[in-house]
PDB file of C-alpha atoms in Angstrom:
ATOM      1  CA  GLU A   1       0.000   0.000   0.000  1.00 96.00           C
ATOM      2  CA  PRO A   2       1.379   3.438  -0.913  1.00 98.00           C
ATOM      3  CA  ALA A   3       2.519   5.858   1.769  1.00 98.00           C
ATOM      4  CA  GLU A   4       0.542   9.034   2.414  1.00 98.00           C
ATOM      5  CA  ASP A   5       3.238  11.270   0.879  1.00 97.00           C
ATOM      6  CA  LEU A   6       3.043   9.344  -2.411  1.00 98.00           C
ATOM      7  CA  LEU A   7      -0.760   9.460  -2.459  1.00 98.00           C
ATOM      8  CA  GLU A   8      -0.795  13.221  -1.835  1.00 97.00           C
ATOM      9  CA  MET A   9       2.030  14.113  -4.226  1.00 97.00           C
ATOM     10  CA  ASP A  10       1.208  16.632  -6.970  1.00 96.00           C
ATOM     11  CA  GLY A  11       0.340  14.859 -10.204  1.00 96.00           C
ATOM     12  CA  MET A  12      -0.264  11.493  -8.515  1.00 98.00           C
ATOM     13  CA  ASP A  13      -3.558   9.681  -8.714  1.00 96.00           C
ATOM     14  CA  ARG A  14      -4.680   6.921  -6.391  1.00 97.00           C
ATOM     15  CA  HIS A  15      -4.660   4.194  -9.059  1.00 97.00           C
ATOM     16  CA  LEU A  16      -1.097   4.980 -10.121  1.00 98.00           C
ATOM     17  CA  ALA A  17       0.075   5.145  -6.499  1.00 98.00           C
ATOM     18  CA  PHE A  18      -1.181   1.596  -5.950  1.00 98.00           C
ATOM     19  CA  ILE A  19       0.477   0.372  -9.161  1.00 98.00           C
ATOM     20  CA  LEU A  20       3.767   1.894  -7.990  1.00 98.00           C
ATOM     21  CA  ALA A  21       3.326   0.348  -4.531  1.00 98.00           C
ATOM     22  CA  SER A  22       2.896  -3.059  -6.158  1.00 98.00           C
ATOM     23  CA  ARG A  23       6.404  -2.510  -7.579  1.00 98.00           C
ATOM     24  CA  SER A  24       7.836  -1.653  -4.132  1.00 98.00           C
ATOM     25  CA  ILE A  25       7.709   2.081  -4.857  1.00 98.00           C
ATOM     26  CA  ILE A  26       5.920   3.008  -1.630  1.00 98.00           C
ATOM     27  CA  THR A  27       7.073   6.554  -0.816  1.00 98.00           C
ATOM     28  CA  MET A  28       8.026   9.738  -2.666  1.00 98.00           C
ATOM     29  CA  GLU A  29      11.647   8.901  -1.790  1.00 98.00           C
ATOM     30  CA  ASP A  30      11.270   5.507  -3.525  1.00 98.00           C
ATOM     31  CA  LEU A  31       9.878   7.226  -6.614  1.00 98.00           C
ATOM     32  CA  ALA A  32      12.633   9.856  -6.545  1.00 98.00           C
ATOM     33  CA  GLU A  33      15.206   7.072  -6.813  1.00 98.00           C
ATOM     34  CA  GLN A  34      13.630   5.724 -10.024  1.00 98.00           C
ATOM     35  CA  GLY A  35      14.446   6.619 -13.595  1.00 98.00           C
ATOM     36  CA  VAL A  36      11.949   7.183 -16.397  1.00 98.00           C
ATOM     37  CA  ASP A  37      12.831   3.753 -17.817  1.00 98.00           C
ATOM     38  CA  ASP A  38      11.804   2.128 -14.518  1.00 98.00           C
ATOM     39  CA  ILE A  39       8.174   3.272 -14.734  1.00 98.00           C
ATOM     40  CA  ILE A  40       7.579   3.934 -18.448  1.00 97.00           C
ATOM     41  CA  ASP A  41       6.125   0.431 -18.911  1.00 97.00           C
ATOM     42  CA  ILE A  42       3.118   1.236 -16.697  1.00 97.00           C
ATOM     43  CA  GLU A  43      -0.017   1.276 -18.838  1.00 95.00           C
ATOM     44  CA  GLY A  44      -0.900   4.809 -19.938  1.00 95.00           C
ATOM     45  CA  MET A  45       2.416   6.267 -18.721  1.00 97.00           C
ATOM     46  CA  THR A  46       4.154   8.668 -21.073  1.00 97.00           C
ATOM     47  CA  GLU A  47       7.819   9.556 -20.905  1.00 98.00           C
ATOM     48  CA  GLU A  48       6.858  13.163 -20.117  1.00 98.00           C
ATOM     49  CA  ARG A  49       4.544  12.210 -17.247  1.00 98.00           C
ATOM     50  CA  ALA A  50       7.089   9.773 -15.827  1.00 98.00           C
ATOM     51  CA  ALA A  51       9.742  12.501 -15.845  1.00 98.00           C
ATOM     52  CA  GLU A  52       7.379  15.028 -14.232  1.00 98.00           C
ATOM     53  CA  LEU A  53       6.410  12.604 -11.453  1.00 98.00           C
ATOM     54  CA  ILE A  54      10.010  11.704 -10.715  1.00 98.00           C
ATOM     55  CA  MET A  55      11.093  15.361 -10.638  1.00 97.00           C
ATOM     56  CA  THR A  56       8.191  16.197  -8.315  1.00 97.00           C
ATOM     57  CA  ALA A  57       9.276  13.359  -6.032  1.00 98.00           C
ATOM     58  CA  ARG A  58      12.846  14.715  -6.089  1.00 97.00           C
ATOM     59  CA  ALA A  59      11.785  18.279  -5.184  1.00 95.00           C
ATOM     60  CA  PRO A  60      12.499  17.768  -1.444  1.00 93.00           C
ATOM     61  CA  TRP A  61      16.099  16.825  -2.333  1.00 91.00           C
ATOM     62  CA  PHE A  62      16.604  20.223  -3.965  1.00 88.00           C
ATOM     63  CA  ALA A  63      14.873  22.014  -1.091  1.00 85.00           C
ATOM     64  CA  GLU A  64      17.329  20.403   1.347  1.00 74.00           C
ATOM     65  CA  GLU A  65      20.293  21.524  -0.792  1.00 76.00           C
ATOM     66  CA  ASP A  66      19.041  25.120  -0.742  1.00 76.00           C
ATOM     67  CA  ALA A  67      18.555  25.132   3.031  1.00 68.00           C
TER      68      ALA A  67
END
């Protein structure tokens, strides 16, 4: 089951969050560690959407660097 941060992430929908969780991508941190190629094979996923989701998941990394 997906973590709350993944479910509430911008651009995420509930169905996709559960698909990701089934692949052991449970949290935003898990998603941030993925590459486009890791999730592009999900039905309906485009390369652009995959990249946007991953960059959104990585946003906290950049916030920490700026702090």
